[in-house]
XYZ file of C-alpha atoms in Angstrom:
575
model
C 75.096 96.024 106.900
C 74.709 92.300 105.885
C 75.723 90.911 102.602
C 73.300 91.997 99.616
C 72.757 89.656 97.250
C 71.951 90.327 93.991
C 71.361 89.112 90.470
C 72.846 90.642 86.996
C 68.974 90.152 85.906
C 68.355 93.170 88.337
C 71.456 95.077 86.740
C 70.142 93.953 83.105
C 70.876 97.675 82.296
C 74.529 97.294 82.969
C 75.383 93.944 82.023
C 74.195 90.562 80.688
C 75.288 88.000 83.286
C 78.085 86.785 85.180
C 80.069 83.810 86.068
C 78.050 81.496 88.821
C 79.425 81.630 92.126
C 78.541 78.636 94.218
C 79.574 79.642 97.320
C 80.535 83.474 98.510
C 82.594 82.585 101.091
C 86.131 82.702 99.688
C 85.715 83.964 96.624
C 88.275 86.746 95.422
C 86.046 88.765 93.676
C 89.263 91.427 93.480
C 90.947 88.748 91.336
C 87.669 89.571 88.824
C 88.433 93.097 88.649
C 90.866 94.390 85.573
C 91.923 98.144 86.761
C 92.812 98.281 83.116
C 89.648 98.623 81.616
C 88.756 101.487 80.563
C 92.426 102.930 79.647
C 92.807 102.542 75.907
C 92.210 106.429 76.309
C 91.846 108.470 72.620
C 91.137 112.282 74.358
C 89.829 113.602 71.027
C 87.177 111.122 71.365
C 86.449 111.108 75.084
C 87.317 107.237 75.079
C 88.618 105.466 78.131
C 89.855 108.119 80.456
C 90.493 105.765 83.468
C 93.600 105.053 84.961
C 94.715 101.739 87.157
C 94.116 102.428 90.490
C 96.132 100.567 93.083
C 93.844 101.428 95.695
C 91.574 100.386 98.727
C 87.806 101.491 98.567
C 87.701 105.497 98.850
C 91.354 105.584 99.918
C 92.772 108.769 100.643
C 95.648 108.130 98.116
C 95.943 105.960 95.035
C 99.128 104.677 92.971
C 99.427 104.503 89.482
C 101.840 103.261 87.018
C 102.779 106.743 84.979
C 103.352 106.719 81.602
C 102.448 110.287 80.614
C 104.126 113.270 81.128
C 103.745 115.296 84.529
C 100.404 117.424 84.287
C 98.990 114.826 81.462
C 95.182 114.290 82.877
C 95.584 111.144 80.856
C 98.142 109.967 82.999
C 98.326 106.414 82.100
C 97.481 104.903 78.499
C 97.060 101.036 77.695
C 98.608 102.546 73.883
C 101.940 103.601 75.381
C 104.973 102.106 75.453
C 106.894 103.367 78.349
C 106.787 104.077 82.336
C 108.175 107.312 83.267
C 107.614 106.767 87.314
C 105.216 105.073 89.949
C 102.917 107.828 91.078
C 100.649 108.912 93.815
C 97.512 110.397 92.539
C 94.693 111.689 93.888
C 93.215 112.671 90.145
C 89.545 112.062 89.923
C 88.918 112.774 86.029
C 91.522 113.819 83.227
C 89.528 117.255 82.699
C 89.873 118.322 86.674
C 93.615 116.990 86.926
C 95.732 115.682 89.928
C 96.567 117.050 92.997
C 99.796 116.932 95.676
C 100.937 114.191 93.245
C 104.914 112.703 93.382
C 106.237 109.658 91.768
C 109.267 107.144 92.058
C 110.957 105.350 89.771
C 113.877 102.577 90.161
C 116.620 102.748 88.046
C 120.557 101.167 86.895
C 123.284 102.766 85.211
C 123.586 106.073 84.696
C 121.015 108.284 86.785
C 118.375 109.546 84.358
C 116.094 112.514 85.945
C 113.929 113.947 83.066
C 110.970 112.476 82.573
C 111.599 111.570 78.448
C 114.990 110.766 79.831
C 114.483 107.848 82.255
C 111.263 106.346 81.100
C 111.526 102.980 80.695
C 110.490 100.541 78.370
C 107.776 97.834 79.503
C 105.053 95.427 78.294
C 101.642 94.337 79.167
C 103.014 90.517 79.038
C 104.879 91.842 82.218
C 102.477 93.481 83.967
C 99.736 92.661 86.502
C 97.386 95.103 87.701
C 94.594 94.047 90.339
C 92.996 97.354 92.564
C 95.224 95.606 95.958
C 98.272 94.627 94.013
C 100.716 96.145 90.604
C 103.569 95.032 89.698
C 105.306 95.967 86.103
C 108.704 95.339 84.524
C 110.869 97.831 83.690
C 112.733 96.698 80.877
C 115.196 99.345 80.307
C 116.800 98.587 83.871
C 116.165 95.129 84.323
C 113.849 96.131 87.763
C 110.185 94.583 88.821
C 108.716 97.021 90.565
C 105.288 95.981 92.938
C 102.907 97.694 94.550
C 100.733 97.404 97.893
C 98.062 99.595 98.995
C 97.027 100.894 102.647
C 94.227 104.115 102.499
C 97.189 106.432 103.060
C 100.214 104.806 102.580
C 101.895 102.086 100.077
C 104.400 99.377 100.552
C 107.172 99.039 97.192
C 108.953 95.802 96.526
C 111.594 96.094 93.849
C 113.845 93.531 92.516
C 117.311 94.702 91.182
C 119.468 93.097 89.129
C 123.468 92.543 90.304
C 124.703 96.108 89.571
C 127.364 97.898 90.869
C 124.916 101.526 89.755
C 121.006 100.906 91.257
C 119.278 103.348 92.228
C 116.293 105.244 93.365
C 114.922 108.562 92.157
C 111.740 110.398 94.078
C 110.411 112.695 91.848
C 108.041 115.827 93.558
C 106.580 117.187 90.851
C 106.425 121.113 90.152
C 104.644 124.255 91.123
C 106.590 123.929 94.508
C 108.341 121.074 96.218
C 110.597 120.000 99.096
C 113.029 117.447 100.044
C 115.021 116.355 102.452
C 117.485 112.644 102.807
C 117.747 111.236 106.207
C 120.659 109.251 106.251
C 120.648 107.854 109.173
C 117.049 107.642 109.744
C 116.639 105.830 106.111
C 114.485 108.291 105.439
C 113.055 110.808 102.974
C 110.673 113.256 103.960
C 109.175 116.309 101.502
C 105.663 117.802 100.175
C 104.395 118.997 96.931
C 102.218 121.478 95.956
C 101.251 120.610 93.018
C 97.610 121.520 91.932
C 95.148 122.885 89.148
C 93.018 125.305 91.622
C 90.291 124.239 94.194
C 92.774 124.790 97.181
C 94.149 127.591 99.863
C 97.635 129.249 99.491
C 98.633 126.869 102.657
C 98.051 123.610 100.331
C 100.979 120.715 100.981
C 100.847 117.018 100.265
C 103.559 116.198 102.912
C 105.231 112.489 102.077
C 107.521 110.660 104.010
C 110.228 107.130 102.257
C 111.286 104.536 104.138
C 114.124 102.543 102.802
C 116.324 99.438 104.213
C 118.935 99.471 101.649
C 122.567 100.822 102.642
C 123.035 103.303 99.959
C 126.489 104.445 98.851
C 125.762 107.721 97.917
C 122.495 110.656 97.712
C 121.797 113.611 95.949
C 119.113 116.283 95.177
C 117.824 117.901 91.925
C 116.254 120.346 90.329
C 114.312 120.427 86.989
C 117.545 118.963 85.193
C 120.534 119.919 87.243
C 122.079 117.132 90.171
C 123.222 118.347 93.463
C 125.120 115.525 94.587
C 125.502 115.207 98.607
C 123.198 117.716 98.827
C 120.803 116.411 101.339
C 118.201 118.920 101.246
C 116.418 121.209 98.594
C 113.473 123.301 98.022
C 112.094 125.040 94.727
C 109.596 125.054 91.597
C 110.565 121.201 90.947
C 112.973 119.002 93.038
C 113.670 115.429 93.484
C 115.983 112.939 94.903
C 118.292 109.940 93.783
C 119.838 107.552 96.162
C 122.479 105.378 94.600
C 123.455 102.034 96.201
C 125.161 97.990 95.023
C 122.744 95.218 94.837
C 123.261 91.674 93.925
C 121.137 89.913 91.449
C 118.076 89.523 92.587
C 117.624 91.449 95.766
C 114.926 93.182 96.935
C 114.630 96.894 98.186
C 111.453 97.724 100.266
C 109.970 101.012 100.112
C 107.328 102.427 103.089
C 105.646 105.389 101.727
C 103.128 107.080 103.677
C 101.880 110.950 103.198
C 99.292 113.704 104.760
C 97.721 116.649 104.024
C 98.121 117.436 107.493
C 101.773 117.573 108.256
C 104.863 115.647 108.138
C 104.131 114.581 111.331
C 100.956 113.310 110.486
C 102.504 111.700 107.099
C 104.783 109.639 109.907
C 101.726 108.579 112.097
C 100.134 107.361 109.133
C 103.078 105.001 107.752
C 102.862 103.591 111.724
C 98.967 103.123 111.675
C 98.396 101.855 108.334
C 101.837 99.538 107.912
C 103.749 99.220 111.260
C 105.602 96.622 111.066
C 103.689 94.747 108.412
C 105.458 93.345 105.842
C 104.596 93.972 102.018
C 102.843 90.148 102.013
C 100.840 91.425 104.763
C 99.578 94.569 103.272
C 98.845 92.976 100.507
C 96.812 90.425 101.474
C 94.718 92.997 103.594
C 94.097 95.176 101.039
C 92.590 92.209 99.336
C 90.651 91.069 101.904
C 89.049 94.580 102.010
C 88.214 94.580 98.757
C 87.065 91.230 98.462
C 84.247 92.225 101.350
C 83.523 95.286 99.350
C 83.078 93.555 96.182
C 81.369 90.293 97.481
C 78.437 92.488 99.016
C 76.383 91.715 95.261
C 77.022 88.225 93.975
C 76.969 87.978 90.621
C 75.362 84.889 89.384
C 75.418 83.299 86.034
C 76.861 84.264 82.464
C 80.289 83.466 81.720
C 83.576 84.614 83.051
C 83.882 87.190 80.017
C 80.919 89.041 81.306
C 82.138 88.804 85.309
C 85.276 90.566 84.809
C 83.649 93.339 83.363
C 80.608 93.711 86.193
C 83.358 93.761 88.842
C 85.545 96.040 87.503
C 82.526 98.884 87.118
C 81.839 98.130 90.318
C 85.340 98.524 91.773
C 85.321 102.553 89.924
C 82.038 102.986 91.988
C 84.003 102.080 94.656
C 87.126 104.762 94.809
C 85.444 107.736 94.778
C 84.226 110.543 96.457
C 87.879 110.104 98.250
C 88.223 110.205 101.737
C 90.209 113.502 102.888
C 90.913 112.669 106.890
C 93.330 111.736 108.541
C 93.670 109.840 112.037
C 95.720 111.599 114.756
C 97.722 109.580 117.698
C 95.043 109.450 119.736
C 92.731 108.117 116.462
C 90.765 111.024 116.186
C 89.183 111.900 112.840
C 90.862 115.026 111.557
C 90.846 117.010 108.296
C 92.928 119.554 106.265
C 90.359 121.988 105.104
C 90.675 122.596 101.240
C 88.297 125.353 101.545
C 89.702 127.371 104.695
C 93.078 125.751 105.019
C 92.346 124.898 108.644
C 92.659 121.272 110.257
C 89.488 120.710 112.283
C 87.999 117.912 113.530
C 85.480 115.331 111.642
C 85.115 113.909 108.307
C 85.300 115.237 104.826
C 85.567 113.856 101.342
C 86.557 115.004 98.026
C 87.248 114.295 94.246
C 83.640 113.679 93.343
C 81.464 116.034 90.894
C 77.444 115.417 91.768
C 76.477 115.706 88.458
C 78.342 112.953 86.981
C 77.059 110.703 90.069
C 73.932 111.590 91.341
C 71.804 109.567 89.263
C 73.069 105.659 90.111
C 76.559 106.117 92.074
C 75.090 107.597 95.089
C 71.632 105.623 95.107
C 74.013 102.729 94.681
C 76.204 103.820 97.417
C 72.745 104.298 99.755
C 72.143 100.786 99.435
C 75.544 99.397 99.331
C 77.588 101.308 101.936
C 75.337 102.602 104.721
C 77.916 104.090 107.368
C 80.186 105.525 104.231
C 76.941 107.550 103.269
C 76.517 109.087 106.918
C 80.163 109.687 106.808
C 79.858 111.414 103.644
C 76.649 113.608 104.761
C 79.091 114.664 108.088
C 81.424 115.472 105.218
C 79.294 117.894 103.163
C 77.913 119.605 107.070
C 81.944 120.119 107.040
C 82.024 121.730 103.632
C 79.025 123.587 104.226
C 80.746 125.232 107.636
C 84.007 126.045 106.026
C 82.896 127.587 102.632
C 79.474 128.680 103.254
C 78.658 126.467 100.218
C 78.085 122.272 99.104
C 80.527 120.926 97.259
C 78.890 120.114 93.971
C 81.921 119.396 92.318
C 85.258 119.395 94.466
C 89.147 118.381 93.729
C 90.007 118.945 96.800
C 88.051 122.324 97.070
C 85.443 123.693 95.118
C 85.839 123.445 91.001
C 83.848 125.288 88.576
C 82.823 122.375 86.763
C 79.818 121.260 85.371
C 75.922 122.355 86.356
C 73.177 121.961 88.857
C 72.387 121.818 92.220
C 72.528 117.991 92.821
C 73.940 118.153 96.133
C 69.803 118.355 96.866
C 69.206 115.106 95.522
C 71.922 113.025 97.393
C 71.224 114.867 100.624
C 67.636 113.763 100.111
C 68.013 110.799 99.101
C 70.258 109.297 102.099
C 67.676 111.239 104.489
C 64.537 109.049 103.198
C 66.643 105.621 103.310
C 66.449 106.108 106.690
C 70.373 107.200 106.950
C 71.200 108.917 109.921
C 73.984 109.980 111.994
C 74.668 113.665 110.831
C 72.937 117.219 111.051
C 70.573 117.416 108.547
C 69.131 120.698 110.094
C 72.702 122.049 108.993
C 72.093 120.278 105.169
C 68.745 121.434 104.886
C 69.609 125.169 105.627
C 72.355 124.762 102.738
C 70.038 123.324 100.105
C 67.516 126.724 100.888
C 70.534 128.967 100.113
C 71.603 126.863 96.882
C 67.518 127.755 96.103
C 67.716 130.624 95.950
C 71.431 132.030 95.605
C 74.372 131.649 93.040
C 77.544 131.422 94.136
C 81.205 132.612 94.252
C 81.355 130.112 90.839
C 78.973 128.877 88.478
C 79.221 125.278 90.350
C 77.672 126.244 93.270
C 75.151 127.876 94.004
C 72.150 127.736 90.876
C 73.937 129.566 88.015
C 70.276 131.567 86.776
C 68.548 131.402 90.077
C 67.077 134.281 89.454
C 65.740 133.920 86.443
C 64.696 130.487 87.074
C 62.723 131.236 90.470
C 61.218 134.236 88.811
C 60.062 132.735 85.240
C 60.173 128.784 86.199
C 63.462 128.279 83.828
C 66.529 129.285 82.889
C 66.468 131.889 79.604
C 68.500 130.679 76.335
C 69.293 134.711 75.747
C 70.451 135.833 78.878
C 74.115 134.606 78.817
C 73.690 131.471 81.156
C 74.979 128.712 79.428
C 73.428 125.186 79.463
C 70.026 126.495 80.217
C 67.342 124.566 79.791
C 69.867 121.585 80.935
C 69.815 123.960 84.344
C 66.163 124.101 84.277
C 65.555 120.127 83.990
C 67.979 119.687 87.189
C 66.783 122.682 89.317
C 63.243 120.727 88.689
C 64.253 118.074 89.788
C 66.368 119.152 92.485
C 63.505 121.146 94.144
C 61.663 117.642 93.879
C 63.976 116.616 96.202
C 64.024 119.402 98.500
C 60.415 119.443 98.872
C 60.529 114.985 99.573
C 63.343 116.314 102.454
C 61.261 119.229 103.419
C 57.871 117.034 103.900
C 60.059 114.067 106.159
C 61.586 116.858 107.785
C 58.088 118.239 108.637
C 58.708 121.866 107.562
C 55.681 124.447 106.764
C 53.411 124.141 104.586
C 54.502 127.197 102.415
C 58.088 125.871 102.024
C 56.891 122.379 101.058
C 54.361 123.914 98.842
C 57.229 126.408 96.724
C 59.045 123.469 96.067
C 56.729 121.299 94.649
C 55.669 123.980 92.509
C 59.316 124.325 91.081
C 59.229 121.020 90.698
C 56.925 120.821 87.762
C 59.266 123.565 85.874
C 60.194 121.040 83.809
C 57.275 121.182 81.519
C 58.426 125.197 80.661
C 61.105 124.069 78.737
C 59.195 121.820 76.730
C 58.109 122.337 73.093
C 54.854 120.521 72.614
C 55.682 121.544 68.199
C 58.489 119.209 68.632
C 57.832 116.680 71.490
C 61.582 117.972 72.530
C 62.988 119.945 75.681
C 64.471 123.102 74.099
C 65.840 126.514 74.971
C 63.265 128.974 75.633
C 64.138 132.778 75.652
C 63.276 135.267 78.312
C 60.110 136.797 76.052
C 58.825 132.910 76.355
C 59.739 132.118 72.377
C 61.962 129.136 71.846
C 65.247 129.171 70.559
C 65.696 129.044 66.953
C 67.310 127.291 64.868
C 66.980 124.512 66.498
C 68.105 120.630 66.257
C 66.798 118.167 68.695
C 70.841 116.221 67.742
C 72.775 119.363 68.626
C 74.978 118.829 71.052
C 75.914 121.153 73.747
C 74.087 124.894 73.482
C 71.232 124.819 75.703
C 72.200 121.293 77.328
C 75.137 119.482 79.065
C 77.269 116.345 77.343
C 74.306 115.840 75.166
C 71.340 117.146 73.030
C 67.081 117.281 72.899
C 67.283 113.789 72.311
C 68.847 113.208 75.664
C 67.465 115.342 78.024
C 64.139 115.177 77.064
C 63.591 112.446 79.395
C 65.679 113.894 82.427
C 62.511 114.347 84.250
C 62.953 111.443 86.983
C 60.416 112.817 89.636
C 57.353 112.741 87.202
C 57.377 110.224 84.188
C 53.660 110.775 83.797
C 54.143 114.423 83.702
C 56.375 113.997 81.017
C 53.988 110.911 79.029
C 50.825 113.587 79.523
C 53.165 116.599 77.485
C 53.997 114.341 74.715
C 50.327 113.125 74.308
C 49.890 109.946 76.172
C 51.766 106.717 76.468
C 51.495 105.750 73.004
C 53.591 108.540 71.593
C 55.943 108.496 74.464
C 56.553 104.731 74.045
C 57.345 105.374 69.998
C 59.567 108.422 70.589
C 61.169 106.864 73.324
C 61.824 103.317 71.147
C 63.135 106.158 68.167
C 66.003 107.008 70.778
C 67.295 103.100 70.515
């Protein structure tokens, strides 16, 4: 795909302007991202909820600095004050959690293993975060710690001060873990199991540590209790700590690689992705990736206050859904089922919820990223094969979060762009059974199909929860099944049920009000009722939102409220 230029005037929605950019060859647009943005996190108030994420576009694993405690969704704050570990994280929001997550953490003196125990004191004057490059100070043992990102791997560089007591501690998590100290290899290998549901009982994240320090002396742990020269543990929640000498400033590298494969796999991931690169060298690729990434819209005009910003929403569009394969030796593309527990051939992604992105992410992504899209449409075939289901929100596997069947309107939508590549026969075949079945839980499936394909909506009174929310996205939904079903050439019949559910919209519509609004199963509308309530009969938001979630048919919707004059006046009452 060639370079796509495009001006903030088109993205007026988003943002007001950027900084000019004579010339787009050699610009480091990465250098205009700030992966802290978005991480002055206050939970009560849903505010923030990002993380830094040392990354490359869609990588397969991400690092972050850690300063909360294991398990925290909110696993990095811009409020805090200290780093408990460097950790691998695969977490995709705060309210799904992480998954086959571990974490290091340099160290002097004394060896420290609890979490409130060794975290270490650091500042934002001392840090540097950029999505190919971190690097923080840890003040309590006198260490810089940096960071360099491959798609499955990570290179370390740590600077220790002269001390007769450094050390290193690998930390892999609980709910199951395992660990083992290669001396002469230099050399950890282990897997955690950690998780908060979405996978099969066979679910590992298998990591292997390259070191080239000499190191004087190793030991194991477990939740608070040191095994030292034991080499090799397993249980709820182990670690490591290798101790070693260094002299003021010298640096210990760190290789870290890991699969969801096998350890095997872990290894012939460290030797694809870093080799015999050295941390300069990774780097410098993993900004020259995201550079390309980034450069494909050039920003032009504004200031420099309002590029930073533009950037750095357009790196988060660019890390997720993850990718979840793997490369064997011969460079085939393989996958660790998280629906089966199988590896099998082909592609598969995770860590995205459809809802939250079908609306600008994926059209974006469409546009943007081509090849990724086909990959990603191969992906969902995959899920489709090994569940029997489309993966409207997964982390890894399926998670009973959120509503709708929006897995229509991204299928759809790559289809008529002209994307190709896949087996849409396969996809189209899965979006009839999401028609007209629920599933195993409430996020696949249509939660009220019944109801919904019988009466045209979704009842307030019949115990299905965000009802007329489900209604507005089935609607819509089917308006993308029937645009699929007429490029796809399918009867006449099939095209014409669709397009009929497509205009169930206007059944949850209350002409009294001018507002979308729960309707019971007799055809009354709820009552009481408040067009600002959030929640009840909608998702994340009220009347006043989802009155206007009727994308397919804006005149549709300006004909029920009376014409275009009192649309335009209740829509300018929203703002």
């Amino acid at each position: 795909m060639t370079k796509t230029q495009v001006t903030l005037l088109l993205l007026l929605g988003l943002f007001c302007g950027a900084t000019r950019v004579t010339n787009a060859q050699g610009v480091d647009y990465a250098d205009q991202v700030n992966p802290l943005v978005g991480t002055d996190s206050e939970r009560m108030l849903s505010n923030g909820n990002t993380y830094p994420a040392i990354a490359l576009p869609w990588g397969m694993n991400f690092w972050t600095p850690q300063t909360g405690r294991m398990g925290d969704g909110w696993q990095y704050t811009y409020a805090a004050h200290k780093i408990v570990g460097f950790k691998q994280t695969h977490q995709p929001s705060p309210w799904i959690g992480d998954y086959g997550a571990f974490a290091i953490l340099p160290e002097t003196g004394r060896p420290r293993i609890g979490e409130e125990e060794r975290a270490s004191w650091y500042t934002h004057k001392r840090e540097t975060a950029r999505p190919y490059y971190y690097r923080a100070y840890l003040g309590d043992y006198d260490v810089w710690t940096e960071i360099a990102p491959t798609e499955r791997c990570a290179q370390f560089r740590i600077t220790y001060p002269a001390s007769d007591s450094s050390s290193l501690l690998i930390d892999a998590f609980n709910k199951g873990s395992y660990i083992k100290i290669l001396h002469g290899e230099k050399k950890i290998i282990g897997y955690c199991r950690n998780n908060q549901g979405g996978v099969p009982a066979n679910f590992h994240n298998y990591f292997v540590i390259r070191y080239d320090v000499e190191i004087t002396s190793a030991a194991t742990w477990e939740g608070s209790e040191l095994f030292p020269d034991r080499l090799e543990l397993q249980g709820d929640h182990v670690g490591a700590l290798l101790q070693f000498k260094t002299r003021r400033g010298q640096v210990v590298h760190l290789q870290i690689a890991s699969s969801f494969i096998s350890p095997e796999q872990a290894d012939i991931n460290l030797a694809r992705e870093v080799g015999r690169d050295s941390f300069e060298q990774t780097m410098t690729k993993a900004k020259t990736i995201w550079n390309e990434g980034l450069g494909k819209i050039k920003a032009e005009g504004g200031t420099e206050d309002q590029t930073v910003p533009f950037y750095t929403a357009l790196y988060r569009t660019m890390l997720f859904p993850r990718k979840f394969f793997e490369y064997d030796r011969e460079g085939r593309v393989m996958h660790y089922s998280p629906y089966n527990g199988q590896v099998l051939p082909g592609y598969l992604f995770t860590d995205n919820g459809f809802w939250d992105t079908f609306r600008a992410a994926f059209p974006l992504l469409t546009i943007m990223q081509t090849q990724l899209v086909a990959q990603i449409m191969e992906g969902l075939v995959n899920t489709y094969k090994e569940s029997g289901w489309l993966p409207e929100w997964a982390s890894p596997g399926h998670r009973d979060c959120m509503i709708g069947s929006n897995s229509a309107s991204i299928v759809a939508d790559a289809w008529l762009k002209g994307i190709r590549g896949y087996d849409i026969a396969t996809l189209y075949d899965a979006l009839l059974k999401n028609s007209d079945q629920e599933g195993p839980l409430h996020s696949v499936g249509r939660f009220g199909v019944k109801f919904y394909n019988e009466l045209g909506y979704v009842p307030y009174d019949v115990g299905v929860n965000e009802n007329a929310a489900r209604t507005l996205e089935y609607s819509y939904d089917d308006f993308a099944i029937m645009k699929l079903a007429q490029a796809l050439s399918r009867p006449a019949s099939e095209i014409k049920r669709f397009a009929g559910r497509a205009r169930n919209y206007r059944n949850v519509f209350d002409a009294s009000t001018g507002f979308m609004r729960g309707r019971n199963k007799d055809g009354s509308f709820q009552v009481p009722f408040r067009p600002d309530k959030w929640g009840d009969a909608f998702t994340e938001g009220c009347a006043w939102h989802y009155t206007w979630s009727v994308f397919h048919d804006p005149q549709g919707l300006i004909d029920l409220m009376g014409g275009r004059t009192r649309f335009i006046d209740r829509l300018d009452m929203v703002f």
